[in-house]
Amino acid sequence: MMQLLYLDPGSGSYLIEVIIAAALGALFYFKSAWNRIKSFFSKPKPETEEEKNESTD
């Protein structure tokens, strides 16, 4: 009797959890890297009058 593909429920759910966490971690990493690249090539926004007044107070 061959049981080559048996995966017990505890280990299986842990494995799925690790895969989902790795995928979400990679997604967060690439999203933050993309935002850094985007902000490097974009112009800074000019300050509004309200922001200038708040910074002087």
C-alpha positions as a printed Julia matrix, in Angstrom:
57×3 Matrix{Float64}:
  0.0    0.0     0.0
  1.51   3.31   -1.1
  0.7    6.52    0.78
  2.94   8.99   -0.93
  0.6   12.0    -0.95
 -0.65  11.94    2.62
 -0.59  15.28    4.39
 -2.02  15.43    7.89
 -4.45  18.29    8.62
 -2.21  20.07   11.13
  0.8   20.2     8.87
 -1.34  20.98    5.85
 -2.98  24.0     7.42
  0.39  25.21    8.7
  1.88  24.84    5.22
 -1.0   26.78    3.66
 -0.57  29.49    6.31
  3.15  29.79    5.53
  2.47  30.02    1.78
 -0.18  32.73    2.26
  2.08  34.7     4.63
  4.97  34.52    2.18
  2.76  35.68   -0.69
  1.41  38.63    1.34
  4.91  39.53    2.52
  6.19  39.54   -1.05
  3.2   41.62   -2.16
  3.87  44.19    0.59
  7.58  44.3    -0.28
  6.99  44.9    -3.98
  4.26  47.47   -3.28
  6.54  49.5    -1.0
  9.41  49.21   -3.49
  7.11  50.41   -6.27
  6.0   53.39   -4.16
  9.65  54.32   -3.48
 10.44  54.17   -7.21
  7.34  56.2    -8.05
  8.13  58.88   -5.47
 11.75  59.09   -6.69
 10.63  59.99  -10.22
  7.68  62.23   -9.31
  7.79  65.9    -8.46
  7.09  66.91   -4.88
  3.67  68.42   -4.34
  3.64  72.16   -3.68
  2.57  73.08   -0.16
 -0.83  74.66    0.24
 -1.32  77.87    2.2
 -2.83  75.97    5.14
  0.2   73.65    5.41
  2.54  76.65    5.32
  0.57  78.35    8.1
  0.54  75.18   10.23
  4.29  74.72    9.91
  4.99  78.29   11.07
  2.67  78.03   14.14
